[in-house]
Amino acid sequence: MLDVREVYAEPAALDSPRGQQIMARLPGVRVTEVDGHWRIPSLHGNDGNIARWVRIKTDTLVLGVKHSLSTRPNGRSADWIAPGPSNGCAMACAYCYVPRRKGFANPITLFTNIEAIVAHVQRHVRAQGPKPEPNQCDPAAWVYDIGENGDCSVDALVCDNTADLVAAFRRLPTAKASFATKFVNPDLLALDPQGRTRVRFSVMPTDDARLLDIRTSPVPERIAAAADFLDAGYEVHFNLSPVVLRPGWERDWADLLTHLDDVLPARVKEQAAAEVIMLTHNQQLHEVNLGWHPRAEDVLWQPEIQETKRSQNGALNVRYDLETKQRALARLRELLAAHAPWLRIRYAF
C-alpha cells in the first residue's frame, strides 16, 4: 500500500510530536519543507503527474497543520462533519471526489495537530448536549464523520491520528465517530472503541471494484471483516457505494446482496444498516482519469443519462439525471428486499 520515499512537510508539522512520530517510522526518507500543504508546485497543478497518479500515492506523503478547525452540519450520512485528520489517500478509486480540488496529485496529507482537532471535536460534542430525538443518522447519538476527505483505516498505517479520535469518542457518551473505508486494517481491532465508532465498509459488485476500486482491499475481504470489527467493539454498517449504472448492474448487485446474506453472521445483520450512494462524477476528474485509467471512464462517464448539479459544498458535478436515479434507487430497494431484507437503508442519495 505505502512505500514512502519522499515527504513534503510544513516546518510546524515536522516540529510537532505527531510529525516526529511519523518521521521516526520513516528513517532515511527525503524531506522537503514547504510553505503550505496545499502549495506544492511539483504536486498540485502539475498535469505531468497524471501518468504517475498511482506511484505518487505509493511513495509520497505530505505533512501539514490544519489551521481551520470547523465542524459543519451534514444530516445525511452523519449529523456533523468533523475536521478531518487527513486529506487524500493511498488508494486510487477512479470516482474519488477529493482530487477534484487538489489538482493532478492526491497522496495522503496527514495533519499533525491532532490534539487541536480532538479538542475541537470534544468541545463541539459537549456543546450539543444529549441528542433530542432520533434521526436517520442514529437514534440516540450525535454522529460525527471523521474521515470525509481520506480513509482512516489507511491513515492508521502511518500514524496514530485514527487511534486518538477513536479514543476520544470512547469518552463521549452522547456521540459516535463514523468513517467509511475500503481497506481492512487489522490494527484497528485493538483500539477498543466500545461502541462509540461506526465503521462503514464500502462495497460494490466485484467486477466494478476490479475496474474502479484501485489498490483497495477486495470486496469479499471487506465483508468478511465485518464480524471481526463488530466483535472488537465497532458498530458496523455498509456503504453500497457508488452504485454505477451499466449493463448488468442489477444482476451483479443481486449477486453481491446474496453474498452478504450468505456469509454475514446474525449478530452483524441485527445491527447493520446501509447507505446507498449513486455515482457522482466531475468533468475535471474525467479528464484526469483519461490520462491514467481511461477504461474506468467507459462506465463512469455517461452523458446521455447524466446531468450537471451543484453539490452542497458548491462543487459543480455530474450525476445521473433525476428520472434515471429514481428508477435505479427503486430497483435497488427491490433487490435489497429480495436478497438482503435485514439490511435497513439508513440513507440513500
Tab-separated table of C-alpha atoms in Angstrom:
chain	number	residue	atom	x	y	z
A	1	MET	CA	0.000	0.000	0.000
A	2	LEU	CA	2.724	2.512	1.005
A	3	ASP	CA	6.432	2.682	0.278
A	4	VAL	CA	7.155	6.279	1.246
A	5	ARG	CA	10.252	7.692	-0.448
A	6	GLU	CA	9.553	11.418	-0.158
A	7	VAL	CA	7.862	13.625	2.419
A	8	TYR	CA	6.733	17.203	1.828
A	9	ALA	CA	6.174	18.928	5.140
A	10	GLU	CA	5.384	22.257	6.707
A	11	PRO	CA	8.086	23.078	9.311
A	12	ALA	CA	5.477	23.303	12.094
A	13	ALA	CA	4.232	19.829	11.178
A	14	LEU	CA	7.757	18.412	11.363
A	15	ASP	CA	8.314	20.005	14.763
A	16	SER	CA	5.096	18.644	16.294
A	17	PRO	CA	5.027	15.453	18.385
A	18	ARG	CA	2.880	13.710	15.772
A	19	GLY	CA	5.188	14.814	12.980
A	20	GLN	CA	8.205	13.496	14.859
A	21	GLN	CA	6.396	10.210	15.480
A	22	ILE	CA	5.649	9.822	11.782
A	23	MET	CA	9.192	10.635	10.703
A	24	ALA	CA	10.603	8.184	13.256
A	25	ARG	CA	8.760	5.482	11.336
A	26	LEU	CA	10.334	6.659	8.062
A	27	PRO	CA	14.094	6.683	8.704
A	28	GLY	CA	16.179	7.972	5.829
A	29	VAL	CA	13.236	9.285	3.813
A	30	ARG	CA	13.914	12.541	1.951
A	31	VAL	CA	12.102	15.561	3.396
A	32	THR	CA	11.290	18.736	1.502
A	33	GLU	CA	10.000	21.645	3.571
A	34	VAL	CA	7.096	23.586	2.046
A	35	ASP	CA	5.212	26.742	2.965
A	36	GLY	CA	1.849	25.011	2.942
A	37	HIS	CA	0.427	21.565	2.298
A	38	TRP	CA	-1.805	22.965	-0.480
A	39	ARG	CA	1.058	24.815	-2.196
A	40	ILE	CA	3.458	22.210	-3.573
A	41	PRO	CA	4.106	23.058	-7.240
A	42	SER	CA	5.641	19.683	-8.074
A	43	LEU	CA	2.396	18.011	-6.937
A	44	HIS	CA	-0.559	20.347	-7.232
A	45	GLY	CA	-1.457	21.781	-10.603
A	46	ASN	CA	1.246	19.808	-12.402
A	47	ASP	CA	-0.509	17.892	-15.169
A	48	GLY	CA	2.636	15.855	-15.769
A	49	ASN	CA	1.700	13.917	-12.640
A	50	ILE	CA	-1.316	12.270	-14.253
A	51	ALA	CA	0.840	9.451	-15.619
A	52	ARG	CA	2.284	8.961	-12.094
A	53	TRP	CA	-1.122	9.042	-10.364
A	54	VAL	CA	-0.732	5.742	-8.506
A	55	ARG	CA	3.029	5.933	-7.932
A	56	ILE	CA	2.705	9.298	-6.198
A	57	LYS	CA	0.108	7.779	-3.867
A	58	THR	CA	2.548	4.982	-3.053
A	59	ASP	CA	5.757	6.881	-2.442
A	60	THR	CA	4.760	10.423	-1.403
A	61	LEU	CA	3.459	11.708	1.928
A	62	VAL	CA	2.542	15.260	2.912
A	63	LEU	CA	2.560	16.557	6.482
A	64	GLY	CA	0.651	19.699	7.318
A	65	VAL	CA	-1.108	21.651	10.035
A	66	LYS	CA	-4.874	22.029	9.790
A	67	HIS	CA	-5.415	25.711	10.608
A	68	SER	CA	-9.158	25.975	10.033
A	69	LEU	CA	-10.945	23.821	12.572
A	70	SER	CA	-14.673	23.823	11.999
A	71	THR	CA	-17.479	21.317	12.347
A	72	ARG	CA	-20.302	21.721	9.882
A	73	PRO	CA	-23.776	20.164	9.795
A	74	ASN	CA	-24.466	17.287	7.422
A	75	GLY	CA	-27.719	15.495	8.215
A	76	ARG	CA	-27.240	12.774	5.605
A	77	SER	CA	-24.615	10.196	6.470
A	78	ALA	CA	-23.780	11.917	9.773
A	79	ASP	CA	-25.124	14.745	11.884
A	80	TRP	CA	-21.824	16.593	11.639
A	81	ILE	CA	-18.655	16.616	9.531
A	82	ALA	CA	-15.704	16.949	11.890
A	83	PRO	CA	-12.386	18.490	10.882
A	84	GLY	CA	-10.622	15.524	9.331
A	85	PRO	CA	-7.177	14.295	10.379
A	86	SER	CA	-6.117	13.836	6.741
A	87	ASN	CA	-6.763	14.746	3.145
A	88	GLY	CA	-6.075	12.413	0.254
A	89	CYS	CA	-5.471	8.690	0.164
A	90	ALA	CA	-3.021	5.984	-0.857
A	91	MET	CA	-5.830	4.152	-2.637
A	92	ALA	CA	-6.840	5.233	-6.136
A	93	CYS	CA	-10.592	4.851	-6.595
A	94	ALA	CA	-11.407	6.235	-10.022
A	95	TYR	CA	-14.512	8.112	-8.815
A	96	CYS	CA	-12.990	9.741	-5.701
A	97	TYR	CA	-14.103	13.346	-5.214
A	98	VAL	CA	-11.078	14.545	-3.186
A	99	PRO	CA	-8.621	15.021	-6.085
A	100	ARG	CA	-11.088	17.204	-7.948
A	101	ARG	CA	-9.874	20.096	-5.786
A	102	LYS	CA	-6.223	19.101	-5.366
A	103	GLY	CA	-5.113	19.061	-8.974
A	104	PHE	CA	-3.249	16.193	-10.611
A	105	ALA	CA	-1.885	14.509	-7.477
A	106	ASN	CA	-3.655	13.183	-4.405
A	107	PRO	CA	-1.303	11.459	-1.946
A	108	ILE	CA	-2.076	11.313	1.768
A	109	THR	CA	-1.762	14.610	3.602
A	110	LEU	CA	-1.660	13.979	7.356
A	111	PHE	CA	-2.483	16.789	9.755
A	112	THR	CA	-0.158	16.627	12.732
A	113	ASN	CA	-2.013	18.964	15.107
A	114	ILE	CA	-4.247	16.098	16.182
A	115	GLU	CA	-4.501	17.404	19.754
A	116	ALA	CA	-6.193	20.560	18.480
A	117	ILE	CA	-8.536	18.550	16.234
A	118	VAL	CA	-9.557	16.268	19.107
A	119	ALA	CA	-10.060	19.201	21.497
A	120	HIS	CA	-12.237	20.998	18.943
A	121	VAL	CA	-14.442	17.925	18.473
A	122	GLN	CA	-14.764	17.381	22.209
A	123	ARG	CA	-15.895	20.977	22.738
A	124	HIS	CA	-18.399	20.697	19.906
A	125	VAL	CA	-19.892	17.450	21.220
A	126	ARG	CA	-20.246	18.802	24.733
A	127	ALA	CA	-21.896	21.976	23.448
A	128	GLN	CA	-24.652	19.934	21.776
A	129	GLY	CA	-25.777	18.139	24.896
A	130	PRO	CA	-27.844	14.939	24.525
A	131	LYS	CA	-29.433	14.274	21.144
A	132	PRO	CA	-33.058	15.392	21.477
A	133	GLU	CA	-34.667	12.915	19.073
A	134	PRO	CA	-33.800	10.047	16.727
A	135	ASN	CA	-32.959	10.683	13.079
A	136	GLN	CA	-31.571	8.754	10.118
A	137	CYS	CA	-28.019	9.210	11.383
A	138	ASP	CA	-28.586	7.494	14.729
A	139	PRO	CA	-31.416	7.035	17.218
A	140	ALA	CA	-29.513	8.317	20.248
A	141	ALA	CA	-26.034	9.662	19.492
A	142	TRP	CA	-24.723	12.630	17.553
A	143	VAL	CA	-22.737	11.131	14.657
A	144	TYR	CA	-19.517	12.826	13.529
A	145	ASP	CA	-17.887	11.833	10.255
A	146	ILE	CA	-14.139	11.922	10.925
A	147	GLY	CA	-12.950	10.774	7.508
A	148	GLU	CA	-14.668	12.901	4.874
A	149	ASN	CA	-11.544	13.517	2.777
A	150	GLY	CA	-9.464	10.417	3.473
A	151	ASP	CA	-9.592	6.832	4.670
A	152	CYS	CA	-8.963	6.472	8.400
A	153	SER	CA	-8.003	2.805	8.014
A	154	VAL	CA	-5.150	3.707	5.675
A	155	ASP	CA	-4.094	6.698	7.794
A	156	ALA	CA	-3.601	4.262	10.676
A	157	LEU	CA	-0.786	2.591	8.722
A	158	VAL	CA	1.254	5.761	9.104
A	159	CYS	CA	0.309	7.399	12.387
A	160	ASP	CA	-1.980	7.337	15.438
A	161	ASN	CA	-4.471	10.023	14.346
A	162	THR	CA	-7.254	7.483	13.900
A	163	ALA	CA	-6.441	5.838	17.234
A	164	ASP	CA	-6.575	9.200	19.002
A	165	LEU	CA	-10.009	10.011	17.563
A	166	VAL	CA	-11.407	6.572	18.407
A	167	ALA	CA	-10.123	7.015	21.974
A	168	ALA	CA	-11.676	10.481	22.207
A	169	PHE	CA	-15.144	9.279	21.174
A	170	ARG	CA	-14.897	6.395	23.620
A	171	ARG	CA	-15.122	9.080	26.305
A	172	LEU	CA	-18.057	10.932	24.712
A	173	PRO	CA	-21.296	9.152	25.674
A	174	THR	CA	-23.543	11.392	23.553
A	175	ALA	CA	-21.642	10.986	20.266
A	176	LYS	CA	-20.184	8.488	17.824
A	177	ALA	CA	-17.373	8.754	15.317
A	178	SER	CA	-18.045	7.419	11.835
A	179	PHE	CA	-15.870	6.738	8.825
A	180	ALA	CA	-16.173	4.859	5.561
A	181	THR	CA	-13.369	2.584	4.417
A	182	LYS	CA	-12.351	0.340	1.555
A	183	PHE	CA	-9.276	-1.012	3.350
A	184	VAL	CA	-9.206	-3.728	6.001
A	185	ASN	CA	-6.588	-2.761	8.582
A	186	PRO	CA	-6.461	-5.361	11.377
A	187	ASP	CA	-4.561	-2.905	13.597
A	188	LEU	CA	-7.869	-1.100	14.196
A	189	LEU	CA	-9.195	-4.151	16.026
A	190	ALA	CA	-7.022	-3.267	19.026
A	191	LEU	CA	-8.385	0.273	19.520
A	192	ASP	CA	-11.271	-0.690	21.865
A	193	PRO	CA	-13.958	1.712	20.556
A	194	GLN	CA	-16.610	0.401	22.988
A	195	GLY	CA	-19.413	1.039	20.517
A	196	ARG	CA	-18.602	4.718	20.018
A	197	THR	CA	-17.173	4.396	16.484
A	198	ARG	CA	-19.110	3.309	13.405
A	199	VAL	CA	-17.146	1.702	10.569
A	200	ARG	CA	-18.891	1.777	7.204
A	201	PHE	CA	-17.409	-0.802	4.843
A	202	SER	CA	-17.955	0.354	1.266
A	203	VAL	CA	-18.998	-2.482	-1.027
A	204	MET	CA	-19.882	-2.856	-4.698
A	205	PRO	CA	-20.050	-5.717	-7.201
A	206	THR	CA	-16.714	-7.429	-7.733
A	207	ASP	CA	-16.444	-6.511	-11.414
A	208	ASP	CA	-16.994	-2.836	-10.591
A	209	ALA	CA	-14.439	-2.977	-7.794
A	210	ARG	CA	-11.790	-4.545	-10.016
A	211	LEU	CA	-12.225	-1.720	-12.503
A	212	LEU	CA	-12.808	1.234	-10.180
A	213	ASP	CA	-11.532	0.477	-6.651
A	214	ILE	CA	-7.826	0.530	-7.408
A	215	ARG	CA	-5.438	-0.504	-4.590
A	216	THR	CA	-8.253	-1.309	-2.146
A	217	SER	CA	-8.988	-4.452	-0.148
A	218	PRO	CA	-11.057	-6.938	-2.199
A	219	VAL	CA	-14.782	-6.586	-1.547
A	220	PRO	CA	-15.129	-10.146	-0.120
A	221	GLU	CA	-12.366	-9.286	2.367
A	222	ARG	CA	-14.197	-6.156	3.495
A	223	ILE	CA	-17.388	-8.148	4.002
A	224	ALA	CA	-15.565	-10.923	5.852
A	225	ALA	CA	-14.027	-8.356	8.229
A	226	ALA	CA	-17.420	-7.103	9.447
A	227	ALA	CA	-17.805	-9.698	12.204
A	228	ASP	CA	-14.264	-9.145	13.477
A	229	PHE	CA	-14.846	-5.402	13.732
A	230	LEU	CA	-18.191	-5.875	15.454
A	231	ASP	CA	-16.608	-8.228	17.971
A	232	ALA	CA	-13.852	-5.670	18.563
A	233	GLY	CA	-16.423	-3.089	19.661
A	234	TYR	CA	-17.270	-1.184	16.496
A	235	GLU	CA	-20.707	-0.567	15.094
A	236	VAL	CA	-20.553	-1.947	11.545
A	237	HIS	CA	-22.590	-0.534	8.677
A	238	PHE	CA	-22.203	-0.806	4.912
A	239	ASN	CA	-21.985	1.760	2.154
A	240	LEU	CA	-23.468	0.475	-1.084
A	241	SER	CA	-21.289	2.902	-2.928
A	242	PRO	CA	-21.080	4.053	-5.537
A	243	VAL	CA	-23.885	2.485	-7.497
A	244	VAL	CA	-22.667	2.617	-11.107
A	245	LEU	CA	-25.284	2.096	-13.793
A	246	ARG	CA	-24.014	-0.033	-16.660
A	247	PRO	CA	-25.217	-3.175	-18.496
A	248	GLY	CA	-25.742	-5.990	-15.985
A	249	TRP	CA	-25.670	-3.796	-12.887
A	250	GLU	CA	-28.897	-5.233	-11.453
A	251	ARG	CA	-27.694	-8.835	-11.777
A	252	ASP	CA	-24.341	-8.040	-10.172
A	253	TRP	CA	-25.855	-6.110	-7.274
A	254	ALA	CA	-28.251	-9.025	-6.681
A	255	ASP	CA	-25.245	-11.349	-6.514
A	256	LEU	CA	-23.468	-9.035	-4.055
A	257	LEU	CA	-26.502	-8.766	-1.776
A	258	THR	CA	-26.934	-12.540	-1.874
A	259	HIS	CA	-23.302	-12.910	-0.849
A	260	LEU	CA	-23.826	-10.536	2.075
A	261	ASP	CA	-26.823	-12.579	3.172
A	262	ASP	CA	-24.945	-15.872	2.840
A	263	VAL	CA	-21.744	-15.005	4.705
A	264	LEU	CA	-22.617	-12.463	7.396
A	265	PRO	CA	-23.481	-13.889	10.820
A	266	ALA	CA	-26.724	-12.974	12.523
A	267	ARG	CA	-25.049	-10.632	15.009
A	268	VAL	CA	-23.772	-8.444	12.159
A	269	LYS	CA	-27.127	-8.415	10.380
A	270	GLU	CA	-29.028	-7.462	13.544
A	271	GLN	CA	-27.194	-4.145	13.917
A	272	ALA	CA	-26.343	-3.380	10.281
A	273	ALA	CA	-27.678	-0.516	8.196
A	274	ALA	CA	-26.707	0.780	4.797
A	275	GLU	CA	-26.108	3.984	2.925
A	276	VAL	CA	-26.886	3.894	-0.794
A	277	ILE	CA	-24.879	6.412	-2.774
A	278	MET	CA	-25.333	6.797	-6.501
A	279	LEU	CA	-22.282	7.741	-8.553
A	280	THR	CA	-21.277	11.389	-8.676
A	281	HIS	CA	-18.630	12.369	-11.219
A	282	ASN	CA	-16.874	15.514	-12.386
A	283	GLN	CA	-15.502	16.914	-15.659
A	284	GLN	CA	-12.010	17.582	-14.265
A	285	LEU	CA	-11.735	14.118	-12.749
A	286	HIS	CA	-12.962	12.631	-16.020
A	287	GLU	CA	-10.096	14.348	-17.805
A	288	VAL	CA	-7.569	13.181	-15.199
A	289	ASN	CA	-8.799	9.595	-15.455
A	290	LEU	CA	-8.424	9.645	-19.224
A	291	GLY	CA	-4.707	10.150	-18.620
A	292	TRP	CA	-4.132	7.193	-16.296
A	293	HIS	CA	-7.173	4.872	-16.315
A	294	PRO	CA	-9.352	5.520	-19.382
A	295	ARG	CA	-11.199	2.182	-19.087
A	296	ALA	CA	-12.874	3.444	-15.938
A	297	GLU	CA	-14.455	6.267	-17.898
A	298	ASP	CA	-16.290	3.774	-20.097
A	299	VAL	CA	-18.711	3.275	-17.183
A	300	LEU	CA	-18.257	6.475	-15.158
A	301	TRP	CA	-18.806	8.999	-17.944
A	302	GLN	CA	-22.274	8.569	-19.471
A	303	PRO	CA	-23.520	11.994	-20.617
A	304	GLU	CA	-26.692	10.521	-22.085
A	305	ILE	CA	-28.035	9.722	-18.590
A	306	GLN	CA	-26.150	12.313	-16.505
A	307	GLU	CA	-26.818	15.934	-15.698
A	308	THR	CA	-24.885	18.756	-14.054
A	309	LYS	CA	-25.709	19.562	-10.460
A	310	ARG	CA	-24.100	21.735	-7.793
A	311	SER	CA	-23.201	19.851	-4.597
A	312	GLN	CA	-23.659	21.003	-1.006
A	313	ASN	CA	-20.015	22.142	-0.922
A	314	GLY	CA	-20.507	24.274	-4.031
A	315	ALA	CA	-18.728	21.978	-6.485
A	316	LEU	CA	-20.190	21.544	-9.952
A	317	ASN	CA	-20.566	17.818	-10.527
A	318	VAL	CA	-22.229	15.337	-12.856
A	319	ARG	CA	-24.883	12.954	-11.529
A	320	TYR	CA	-27.448	10.626	-13.020
A	321	ASP	CA	-30.474	12.570	-14.147
A	322	LEU	CA	-33.373	12.573	-11.716
A	323	GLU	CA	-35.571	10.083	-13.559
A	324	THR	CA	-32.715	7.619	-14.091
A	325	LYS	CA	-31.621	7.929	-10.475
A	326	GLN	CA	-35.111	7.421	-9.049
A	327	ARG	CA	-35.656	4.308	-11.174
A	328	ALA	CA	-32.304	2.871	-10.113
A	329	LEU	CA	-32.909	3.532	-6.407
A	330	ALA	CA	-36.339	1.911	-6.622
A	331	ARG	CA	-34.822	-1.132	-8.297
A	332	LEU	CA	-32.061	-1.379	-5.711
A	333	ARG	CA	-34.643	-1.267	-2.920
A	334	GLU	CA	-36.414	-4.183	-4.614
A	335	LEU	CA	-33.151	-6.116	-4.784
A	336	LEU	CA	-32.494	-5.473	-1.106
A	337	ALA	CA	-35.973	-6.650	-0.162
A	338	ALA	CA	-35.474	-9.826	-2.174
A	339	HIS	CA	-31.898	-10.730	-1.259
A	340	ALA	CA	-30.979	-8.948	1.999
A	341	PRO	CA	-34.232	-7.859	3.678
A	342	TRP	CA	-32.442	-7.414	7.014
A	343	LEU	CA	-30.284	-4.587	5.607
A	344	ARG	CA	-32.081	-1.391	6.530
A	345	ILE	CA	-31.407	1.602	4.259
A	346	ARG	CA	-30.425	4.440	6.542
A	347	TYR	CA	-29.717	6.954	3.821
A	348	ALA	CA	-29.981	6.980	0.023
A	349	PHE	CA	-28.648	9.670	-2.243
